[in-house]
PDB file of N, CA and C in Angstrom:
ATOM      1  N   UNK A   1       3.592 128.361  13.806  1.00 72.00           N
ATOM      2  CA  UNK A   1       3.034 127.708  14.764  1.00 72.00           C
ATOM      3  C   UNK A   1       2.596 127.367  16.620  1.00 72.00           C
ATOM      4  N   UNK A   2       4.186 127.056  16.635  1.00 73.00           N
ATOM      5  CA  UNK A   2       5.143 126.817  17.726  1.00 73.00           C
ATOM      6  C   UNK A   2       4.143 127.893  18.903  1.00 73.00           C
ATOM      7  N   UNK A   3       4.674 129.305  18.524  1.00 77.00           N
ATOM      8  CA  UNK A   3       4.891 130.785  19.225  1.00 77.00           C
ATOM      9  C   UNK A   3       2.868 130.588  19.282  1.00 77.00           C
ATOM     10  N   UNK A   4       2.319 130.495  18.238  1.00 82.00           N
ATOM     11  CA  UNK A   4       0.764 130.572  18.219  1.00 82.00           C
ATOM     12  C   UNK A   4       0.182 129.935  19.352  1.00 82.00           C
ATOM     13  N   UNK A   5       0.642 129.139  19.183  1.00 77.00           N
ATOM     14  CA  UNK A   5      -0.089 127.225  20.824  1.00 77.00           C
ATOM     15  C   UNK A   5       0.741 127.862  21.652  1.00 77.00           C
ATOM     16  N   UNK A   6       1.784 128.538  21.873  1.00 77.00           N
ATOM     17  CA  UNK A   6       2.474 128.767  23.269  1.00 77.00           C
ATOM     18  C   UNK A   6       1.360 130.345  24.161  1.00 77.00           C
ATOM     19  N   UNK A   7       1.805 131.041  23.056  1.00 82.00           N
ATOM     20  CA  UNK A   7       0.770 132.306  23.618  1.00 82.00           C
ATOM     21  C   UNK A   7      -0.339 132.151  23.473  1.00 82.00           C
ATOM     22  N   UNK A   8      -1.226 131.024  22.724  1.00 83.00           N
ATOM     23  CA  UNK A   8      -2.622 131.046  22.759  1.00 83.00           C
ATOM     24  C   UNK A   8      -2.858 130.284  24.439  1.00 83.00           C
ATOM     25  N   UNK A   9      -2.167 128.801  25.283  1.00 81.00           N
ATOM     26  CA  UNK A   9      -1.607 128.633  26.462  1.00 81.00           C
ATOM     27  C   UNK A   9      -2.128 129.574  27.094  1.00 81.00           C
ATOM     28  N   UNK A  10      -0.708 130.710  27.168  1.00 78.00           N
ATOM     29  CA  UNK A  10      -0.816 131.564  28.523  1.00 78.00           C
ATOM     30  C   UNK A  10      -1.858 132.664  28.516  1.00 78.00           C
ATOM     31  N   UNK A  11      -2.345 132.717  27.408  1.00 81.00           N
ATOM     32  CA  UNK A  11      -3.868 133.591  27.368  1.00 81.00           C
ATOM     33  C   UNK A  11      -4.805 133.081  28.112  1.00 81.00           C
ATOM     34  N   UNK A  12      -5.218 131.909  28.311  1.00 83.00           N
ATOM     35  CA  UNK A  12      -6.118 131.641  29.017  1.00 83.00           C
ATOM     36  C   UNK A  12      -5.711 131.067  30.385  1.00 83.00           C
ATOM     37  N   UNK A  13      -4.613 131.610  30.773  1.00 82.00           N
ATOM     38  CA  UNK A  13      -4.226 131.813  31.644  1.00 82.00           C
ATOM     39  C   UNK A  13      -3.449 130.555  32.416  1.00 82.00           C
ATOM     40  N   UNK A  14      -2.853 129.825  31.925  1.00 80.00           N
ATOM     41  CA  UNK A  14      -1.424 128.801  32.469  1.00 80.00           C
ATOM     42  C   UNK A  14      -0.593 129.688  33.036  1.00 80.00           C
ATOM     43  N   UNK A  15      -0.128 128.954  34.359  1.00 83.00           N
ATOM     44  CA  UNK A  15       0.964 129.767  35.570  1.00 83.00           C
ATOM     45  C   UNK A  15       2.126 128.430  34.647  1.00 83.00           C
ATOM     46  N   UNK A  16       1.885 127.774  35.277  1.00 84.00           N
ATOM     47  CA  UNK A  16       2.908 126.787  34.700  1.00 84.00           C
ATOM     48  C   UNK A  16       3.483 126.540  33.957  1.00 84.00           C
ATOM     49  N   UNK A  17       4.900 126.036  33.657  1.00 83.00           N
ATOM     50  CA  UNK A  17       5.320 125.631  32.011  1.00 83.00           C
ATOM     51  C   UNK A  17       4.683 124.588  31.068  1.00 83.00           C
ATOM     52  N   UNK A  18       5.230 125.353  29.961  1.00 79.00           N
ATOM     53  CA  UNK A  18       4.160 124.766  28.815  1.00 79.00           C
ATOM     54  C   UNK A  18       5.103 124.372  28.366  1.00 79.00           C
ATOM     55  N   UNK A  19       4.539 123.052  27.403  1.00 81.00           N
ATOM     56  CA  UNK A  19       5.904 122.545  26.658  1.00 81.00           C
ATOM     57  C   UNK A  19       4.844 122.055  24.866  1.00 81.00           C
ATOM     58  N   UNK A  20       5.484 122.337  24.225  1.00 77.00           N
ATOM     59  CA  UNK A  20       4.891 122.644  22.911  1.00 77.00           C
ATOM     60  C   UNK A  20       5.787 121.132  22.188  1.00 77.00           C
ATOM     61  N   UNK A  21       5.098 120.379  21.616  1.00 79.00           N
ATOM     62  CA  UNK A  21       5.756 119.339  20.623  1.00 79.00           C
ATOM     63  C   UNK A  21       5.703 119.669  19.197  1.00 79.00           C
ATOM     64  N   UNK A  22       6.377 120.219  18.507  1.00 77.00           N
ATOM     65  CA  UNK A  22       6.102 120.512  16.999  1.00 77.00           C
ATOM     66  C   UNK A  22       7.278 118.792  16.319  1.00 77.00           C
ATOM     67  N   UNK A  23       6.390 118.151  15.695  1.00 82.00           N
ATOM     68  CA  UNK A  23       6.657 116.705  15.138  1.00 82.00           C
ATOM     69  C   UNK A  23       6.793 117.546  13.671  1.00 82.00           C
ATOM     70  N   UNK A  24       8.135 116.995  13.653  1.00 82.00           N
ATOM     71  CA  UNK A  24       9.035 117.149  12.238  1.00 82.00           C
ATOM     72  C   UNK A  24       9.167 115.611  11.178  1.00 82.00           C
ATOM     73  N   UNK A  25       9.131 115.812  10.010  1.00 84.00           N
ATOM     74  CA  UNK A  25       8.964 114.970   9.525  1.00 84.00           C
ATOM     75  C   UNK A  25      10.342 114.646   8.879  1.00 84.00           C
ATOM     76  N   UNK A  26      11.050 113.617   9.005  1.00 84.00           N
ATOM     77  CA  UNK A  26      12.061 113.329   7.976  1.00 84.00           C
ATOM     78  C   UNK A  26      12.071 112.335   6.840  1.00 84.00           C
ATOM     79  N   UNK A  27      13.335 112.447   5.706  1.00 83.00           N
ATOM     80  CA  UNK A  27      13.409 111.249   4.890  1.00 83.00           C
ATOM     81  C   UNK A  27      14.367 110.250   5.532  1.00 83.00           C
ATOM     82  N   UNK A  28      13.652 109.352   5.940  1.00 85.00           N
ATOM     83  CA  UNK A  28      14.582 108.053   6.702  1.00 85.00           C
ATOM     84  C   UNK A  28      15.528 107.218   5.985  1.00 85.00           C
ATOM     85  N   UNK A  29      14.672 107.828   4.152  1.00 87.00           N
ATOM     86  CA  UNK A  29      15.877 106.341   3.388  1.00 87.00           C
ATOM     87  C   UNK A  29      17.249 107.652   2.561  1.00 87.00           C
ATOM     88  N   UNK A  30      16.968 109.109   3.102  1.00 83.00           N
ATOM     89  CA  UNK A  30      18.030 109.682   3.087  1.00 83.00           C
ATOM     90  C   UNK A  30      17.786 110.369   1.455  1.00 83.00           C
ATOM     91  N   UNK A  31      16.970 109.661   0.643  1.00 86.00           N
ATOM     92  CA  UNK A  31      17.055 110.676  -0.872  1.00 86.00           C
ATOM     93  C   UNK A  31      16.292 111.889  -1.113  1.00 86.00           C
ATOM     94  N   UNK A  32      16.328 112.502  -0.050  1.00 83.00           N
ATOM     95  CA  UNK A  32      16.049 114.031   0.384  1.00 83.00           C
ATOM     96  C   UNK A  32      17.144 114.375   1.066  1.00 83.00           C
ATOM     97  N   UNK A  33      18.024 115.645   0.765  1.00 86.00           N
ATOM     98  CA  UNK A  33      18.920 116.422   1.780  1.00 86.00           C
ATOM     99  C   UNK A  33      18.205 116.607   2.822  1.00 86.00           C
ATOM    100  N   UNK A  34      16.488 117.623   2.888  1.00 86.00           N
ATOM    101  CA  UNK A  34      16.064 117.621   3.853  1.00 86.00           C
ATOM    102  C   UNK A  34      14.946 117.557   3.427  1.00 86.00           C
ATOM    103  N   UNK A  35      14.162 117.593   5.179  1.00 86.00           N
ATOM    104  CA  UNK A  35      12.159 117.330   4.224  1.00 86.00           C
ATOM    105  C   UNK A  35      11.889 118.849   3.850  1.00 86.00           C
ATOM    106  N   UNK A  36      10.282 118.838   3.790  1.00 87.00           N
ATOM    107  CA  UNK A  36       9.883 120.173   3.795  1.00 87.00           C
ATOM    108  C   UNK A  36       9.652 120.482   5.040  1.00 87.00           C
ATOM    109  N   UNK A  37       9.324 119.494   6.050  1.00 85.00           N
ATOM    110  CA  UNK A  37       9.145 120.116   7.573  1.00 85.00           C
ATOM    111  C   UNK A  37      10.400 120.743   7.973  1.00 85.00           C
ATOM    112  N   UNK A  38      12.144 119.994   7.784  1.00 87.00           N
ATOM    113  CA  UNK A  38      12.905 120.257   8.115  1.00 87.00           C
ATOM    114  C   UNK A  38      13.147 121.989   7.119  1.00 87.00           C
ATOM    115  N   UNK A  39      13.447 121.798   6.356  1.00 88.00           N
ATOM    116  CA  UNK A  39      13.140 123.261   5.859  1.00 88.00           C
ATOM    117  C   UNK A  39      12.391 124.467   5.884  1.00 88.00           C
ATOM    118  N   UNK A  40      11.071 124.368   5.934  1.00 87.00           N
ATOM    119  CA  UNK A  40      10.229 125.162   7.121  1.00 87.00           C
ATOM    120  C   UNK A  40      10.652 125.576   8.548  1.00 87.00           C
ATOM    121  N   UNK A  41      11.642 124.483   8.989  1.00 85.00           N
ATOM    122  CA  UNK A  41      11.784 124.405  10.448  1.00 85.00           C
ATOM    123  C   UNK A  41      13.033 125.643  10.810  1.00 85.00           C
ATOM    124  N   UNK A  42      13.647 125.238   9.756  1.00 90.00           N
ATOM    125  CA  UNK A  42      14.900 126.435   9.005  1.00 90.00           C
ATOM    126  C   UNK A  42      14.670 127.848   8.780  1.00 90.00           C
ATOM    127  N   UNK A  43      13.812 127.879   8.229  1.00 90.00           N
ATOM    128  CA  UNK A  43      13.769 129.303   7.334  1.00 90.00           C
ATOM    129  C   UNK A  43      12.875 130.348   8.517  1.00 90.00           C
ATOM    130  N   UNK A  44      12.165 129.345  10.002  1.00 87.00           N
ATOM    131  CA  UNK A  44      11.487 130.038  10.608  1.00 87.00           C
ATOM    132  C   UNK A  44      11.900 130.558  11.700  1.00 87.00           C
ATOM    133  N   UNK A  45      13.277 129.625  12.129  1.00 88.00           N
ATOM    134  CA  UNK A  45      14.323 130.148  12.680  1.00 88.00           C
ATOM    135  C   UNK A  45      15.037 131.132  12.298  1.00 88.00           C
ATOM    136  N   UNK A  46      15.321 131.311  10.991  1.00 91.00           N
ATOM    137  CA  UNK A  46      16.014 132.358  10.378  1.00 91.00           C
ATOM    138  C   UNK A  46      15.541 133.482  10.728  1.00 91.00           C
ATOM    139  N   UNK A  47      13.945 133.537  10.202  1.00 89.00           N
ATOM    140  CA  UNK A  47      13.301 134.745  10.130  1.00 89.00           C
ATOM    141  C   UNK A  47      12.819 135.388  11.683  1.00 89.00           C
ATOM    142  N   UNK A  48      13.302 133.777  12.818  1.00 86.00           N
ATOM    143  CA  UNK A  48      13.123 134.736  13.730  1.00 86.00           C
ATOM    144  C   UNK A  48      14.520 134.996  14.616  1.00 86.00           C
ATOM    145  N   UNK A  49      15.339 135.003  14.343  1.00 88.00           N
ATOM    146  CA  UNK A  49      16.744 135.520  14.446  1.00 88.00           C
ATOM    147  C   UNK A  49      16.303 137.020  14.020  1.00 88.00           C
ATOM    148  N   UNK A  50      16.427 137.416  12.826  1.00 87.00           N
ATOM    149  CA  UNK A  50      16.204 138.234  11.800  1.00 87.00           C
ATOM    150  C   UNK A  50      15.499 139.754  12.499  1.00 87.00           C
ATOM    151  N   UNK A  51      14.275 139.339  13.025  1.00 85.00           N
ATOM    152  CA  UNK A  51      13.716 139.977  13.536  1.00 85.00           C
ATOM    153  C   UNK A  51      13.900 140.399  14.760  1.00 85.00           C
ATOM    154  N   UNK A  52      14.556 139.606  15.662  1.00 81.00           N
ATOM    155  CA  UNK A  52      15.159 139.585  17.454  1.00 81.00           C
ATOM    156  C   UNK A  52      16.391 140.595  16.457  1.00 81.00           C
ATOM    157  N   UNK A  53      17.386 140.589  15.579  1.00 79.00           N
ATOM    158  CA  UNK A  53      18.473 140.983  15.109  1.00 79.00           C
ATOM    159  C   UNK A  53      18.077 143.129  15.012  1.00 79.00           C
ATOM    160  N   UNK A  54      16.518 142.495  13.827  1.00 80.00           N
ATOM    161  CA  UNK A  54      16.157 144.051  13.071  1.00 80.00           C
ATOM    162  C   UNK A  54      15.662 145.210  14.698  1.00 80.00           C
ATOM    163  N   UNK A  55      14.671 143.993  15.784  1.00 75.00           N
ATOM    164  CA  UNK A  55      14.052 144.790  16.990  1.00 75.00           C
ATOM    165  C   UNK A  55      15.059 145.097  17.833  1.00 75.00           C
ATOM    166  N   UNK A  56      16.251 145.090  17.857  1.00 70.00           N
ATOM    167  CA  UNK A  56      17.314 145.005  18.936  1.00 70.00           C
ATOM    168  C   UNK A  56      18.378 146.119  18.528  1.00 70.00           C
ATOM    169  N   UNK A  57      18.056 147.303  18.817  1.00 66.00           N
ATOM    170  CA  UNK A  57      19.216 148.035  18.545  1.00 66.00           C
ATOM    171  C   UNK A  57      20.950 148.319  18.672  1.00 66.00           C
ATOM    172  N   UNK A  58      21.291 148.617  17.850  1.00 65.00           N
ATOM    173  CA  UNK A  58      23.168 149.014  18.320  1.00 65.00           C
ATOM    174  C   UNK A  58      23.649 149.246  18.908  1.00 65.00           C
ATOM    175  N   UNK A  59      24.071 149.383  19.739  1.00 63.00           N
ATOM    176  CA  UNK A  59      25.074 150.150  20.700  1.00 63.00           C
ATOM    177  C   UNK A  59      25.345 151.716  20.254  1.00 63.00           C
ATOM    178  N   UNK A  60      25.920 151.857  18.902  1.00 70.00           N
ATOM    179  CA  UNK A  60      26.141 152.589  18.153  1.00 70.00           C
ATOM    180  C   UNK A  60      24.742 154.041  17.535  1.00 70.00           C
ATOM    181  N   UNK A  61      23.552 152.943  17.533  1.00 65.00           N
ATOM    182  CA  UNK A  61      22.545 153.495  17.057  1.00 65.00           C
ATOM    183  C   UNK A  61      21.943 153.957  18.667  1.00 65.00           C
ATOM    184  N   UNK A  62      21.647 153.480  19.452  1.00 66.00           N
ATOM    185  CA  UNK A  62      21.500 154.347  21.139  1.00 66.00           C
ATOM    186  C   UNK A  62      22.327 156.247  20.929  1.00 66.00           C
ATOM    187  N   UNK A  63      23.646 155.652  21.101  1.00 74.00           N
ATOM    188  CA  UNK A  63      24.544 156.883  20.320  1.00 74.00           C
ATOM    189  C   UNK A  63      24.203 158.026  19.721  1.00 74.00           C
ATOM    190  N   UNK A  64      23.952 157.542  18.453  1.00 72.00           N
ATOM    191  CA  UNK A  64      23.118 158.202  17.091  1.00 72.00           C
ATOM    192  C   UNK A  64      22.234 159.169  17.877  1.00 72.00           C
ATOM    193  N   UNK A  65      21.150 158.126  18.619  1.00 72.00           N
ATOM    194  CA  UNK A  65      20.112 158.539  18.829  1.00 72.00           C
ATOM    195  C   UNK A  65      20.272 160.287  19.933  1.00 72.00           C
ATOM    196  N   UNK A  66      21.053 159.863  20.751  1.00 75.00           N
ATOM    197  CA  UNK A  66      21.504 160.719  21.887  1.00 75.00           C
ATOM    198  C   UNK A  66      22.243 161.882  21.414  1.00 75.00           C
ATOM    199  N   UNK A  67      22.571 161.654  20.680  1.00 75.00           N
ATOM    200  CA  UNK A  67      23.552 162.703  19.843  1.00 75.00           C
ATOM    201  C   UNK A  67      22.649 163.721  18.901  1.00 75.00           C
ATOM    202  N   UNK A  68      21.573 163.360  18.341  1.00 74.00           N
ATOM    203  CA  UNK A  68      20.778 164.048  17.728  1.00 74.00           C
ATOM    204  C   UNK A  68      19.968 164.616  18.382  1.00 74.00           C
ATOM    205  N   UNK A  69      19.530 163.955  19.885  1.00 75.00           N
ATOM    206  CA  UNK A  69      18.729 164.823  20.340  1.00 75.00           C
ATOM    207  C   UNK A  69      19.368 165.920  21.364  1.00 75.00           C
ATOM    208  N   UNK A  70      20.452 165.953  21.805  1.00 74.00           N
ATOM    209  CA  UNK A  70      21.505 166.921  21.913  1.00 74.00           C
ATOM    210  C   UNK A  70      21.498 167.860  21.080  1.00 74.00           C
ATOM    211  N   UNK A  71      21.829 167.569  19.574  1.00 72.00           N
ATOM    212  CA  UNK A  71      21.641 168.664  18.890  1.00 72.00           C
ATOM    213  C   UNK A  71      20.699 169.171  18.895  1.00 72.00           C
ATOM    214  N   UNK A  72      19.141 168.085  19.016  1.00 72.00           N
ATOM    215  CA  UNK A  72      18.241 169.362  18.967  1.00 72.00           C
ATOM    216  C   UNK A  72      17.172 170.169  19.599  1.00 72.00           C
ATOM    217  N   UNK A  73      17.863 169.452  21.036  1.00 72.00           N
ATOM    218  CA  UNK A  73      18.444 170.746  22.350  1.00 72.00           C
ATOM    219  C   UNK A  73      19.529 171.303  22.216  1.00 72.00           C
ATOM    220  N   UNK A  74      20.119 171.632  20.717  1.00 67.00           N
ATOM    221  CA  UNK A  74      21.019 172.829  20.848  1.00 67.00           C
ATOM    222  C   UNK A  74      22.512 172.514  22.169  1.00 67.00           C
ATOM    223  N   UNK A  75      22.514 171.327  22.074  1.00 62.00           N
ATOM    224  CA  UNK A  75      23.871 170.750  22.969  1.00 62.00           C
ATOM    225  C   UNK A  75      24.662 169.813  21.849  1.00 62.00           C
ATOM    226  N   UNK A  76      25.955 169.879  22.287  1.00 53.00           N
ATOM    227  CA  UNK A  76      27.137 169.148  21.779  1.00 53.00           C
ATOM    228  C   UNK A  76      27.010 168.034  22.549  1.00 53.00           C
ATOM    229  N   UNK A  77      28.003 166.811  22.082  1.00 47.00           N
ATOM    230  CA  UNK A  77      28.131 165.584  22.674  1.00 47.00           C
ATOM    231  C   UNK A  77      28.429 165.783  23.636  1.00 47.00           C
ATOM    232  N   UNK A  78      29.814 166.392  24.183  1.00 45.00           N
ATOM    233  CA  UNK A  78      30.089 166.638  25.659  1.00 45.00           C
ATOM    234  C   UNK A  78      29.463 168.013  26.690  1.00 45.00           C
ATOM    235  N   UNK A  79      27.945 168.356  25.963  1.00 41.00           N
ATOM    236  CA  UNK A  79      27.315 169.188  26.559  1.00 41.00           C
ATOM    237  C   UNK A  79      27.352 170.574  26.178  1.00 41.00           C
ATOM    238  N   UNK A  80      28.029 170.920  24.980  1.00 41.00           N
ATOM    239  CA  UNK A  80      28.646 172.532  24.482  1.00 41.00           C
ATOM    240  C   UNK A  80      27.751 172.715  23.975  1.00 41.00           C
ATOM    241  N   UNK A  81      27.316 174.173  24.281  1.00 45.00           N
ATOM    242  CA  UNK A  81      26.500 174.767  23.290  1.00 45.00           C
ATOM    243  C   UNK A  81      26.609 174.863  22.121  1.00 45.00           C
ATOM    244  N   UNK A  82      26.162 174.094  21.153  1.00 55.00           N
ATOM    245  CA  UNK A  82      25.845 174.430  19.192  1.00 55.00           C
ATOM    246  C   UNK A  82      24.396 174.688  18.914  1.00 55.00           C
ATOM    247  N   UNK A  83      24.586 175.017  17.576  1.00 59.00           N
ATOM    248  CA  UNK A  83      22.965 175.519  17.038  1.00 59.00           C
ATOM    249  C   UNK A  83      22.259 174.683  17.248  1.00 59.00           C
ATOM    250  N   UNK A  84      20.955 175.004  17.619  1.00 64.00           N
ATOM    251  CA  UNK A  84      19.952 173.844  17.515  1.00 64.00           C
ATOM    252  C   UNK A  84      19.699 173.731  16.242  1.00 64.00           C
ATOM    253  N   UNK A  85      19.383 172.000  16.373  1.00 62.00           N
ATOM    254  CA  UNK A  85      18.722 171.335  15.476  1.00 62.00           C
ATOM    255  C   UNK A  85      17.194 171.877  14.615  1.00 62.00           C
ATOM    256  N   UNK A  86      17.734 172.545  12.703  1.00 68.00           N
ATOM    257  CA  UNK A  86      16.524 173.049  12.459  1.00 68.00           C
ATOM    258  C   UNK A  86      16.373 172.482  11.405  1.00 68.00           C
ATOM    259  N   UNK A  87      15.197 173.166  10.833  1.00 70.00           N
ATOM    260  CA  UNK A  87      14.748 172.609   9.141  1.00 70.00           C
ATOM    261  C   UNK A  87      16.146 173.223   8.464  1.00 70.00           C
ATOM    262  N   UNK A  88      16.343 174.184   8.599  1.00 72.00           N
ATOM    263  CA  UNK A  88      17.267 174.823   7.808  1.00 72.00           C
ATOM    264  C   UNK A  88      18.935 174.100   7.944  1.00 72.00           C
ATOM    265  N   UNK A  89      19.432 173.854   9.012  1.00 70.00           N
ATOM    266  CA  UNK A  89      20.602 172.861   9.217  1.00 70.00           C
ATOM    267  C   UNK A  89      20.271 172.000   9.282  1.00 70.00           C
ATOM    268  N   UNK A  90      19.607 170.719   9.340  1.00 68.00           N
ATOM    269  CA  UNK A  90      19.311 169.293   8.947  1.00 68.00           C
ATOM    270  C   UNK A  90      21.336 168.780   8.142  1.00 68.00           C
ATOM    271  N   UNK A  91      20.631 169.641   6.408  1.00 71.00           N
ATOM    272  CA  UNK A  91      21.839 169.293   5.656  1.00 71.00           C
ATOM    273  C   UNK A  91      22.917 169.287   6.403  1.00 71.00           C
ATOM    274  N   UNK A  92      23.365 170.300   7.257  1.00 71.00           N
ATOM    275  CA  UNK A  92      24.545 169.968   7.891  1.00 71.00           C
ATOM    276  C   UNK A  92      25.130 168.462   9.084  1.00 71.00           C
ATOM    277  N   UNK A  93      23.988 167.834   9.287  1.00 68.00           N
ATOM    278  CA  UNK A  93      24.206 166.776   9.983  1.00 68.00           C
ATOM    279  C   UNK A  93      25.406 165.782   9.372  1.00 68.00           C
ATOM    280  N   UNK A  94      26.406 164.992  10.269  1.00 66.00           N
ATOM    281  CA  UNK A  94      27.508 164.584   9.669  1.00 66.00           C
ATOM    282  C   UNK A  94      26.590 163.030   9.347  1.00 66.00           C
ATOM    283  N   UNK A  95      27.127 162.877   7.801  1.00 65.00           N
ATOM    284  CA  UNK A  95      26.295 161.101   7.318  1.00 65.00           C
ATOM    285  C   UNK A  95      25.838 160.248   8.209  1.00 65.00           C
ATOM    286  N   UNK A  96      26.228 160.279   9.803  1.00 60.00           N
ATOM    287  CA  UNK A  96      26.040 158.925  10.486  1.00 60.00           C
ATOM    288  C   UNK A  96      24.613 159.009  10.953  1.00 60.00           C
ATOM    289  N   UNK A  97      24.047 160.509  10.785  1.00 51.00           N
ATOM    290  CA  UNK A  97      23.001 160.516  11.115  1.00 51.00           C
ATOM    291  C   UNK A  97      21.651 160.777  10.554  1.00 51.00           C
ATOM    292  N   UNK A  98      22.580 160.619   8.618  1.00 46.00           N
ATOM    293  CA  UNK A  98      21.555 160.168   7.628  1.00 46.00           C
ATOM    294  C   UNK A  98      21.167 158.723   7.710  1.00 46.00           C
TER     295      UNK A  98
END
């Protein structure tokens, strides 16, 4: 809801800072360890964290992509010519590419 409300405000042309208030109900009697709202908020934060981690490539993934592109162009890691990557020699790729 928070992200949706913020996005909606900016879509209608808001250029100044926007503050979105999200009320979270807490159990003041402490009978519940966490309220539904608190659990939901933690779940949303965890999902946002997972999405950021999933969508951000690791440095080694960038290197693997460059190595694969080089193999497809017929170049080795240091620019040394090797045999181009074809459907016949895909199985010979090191495990890091699989």
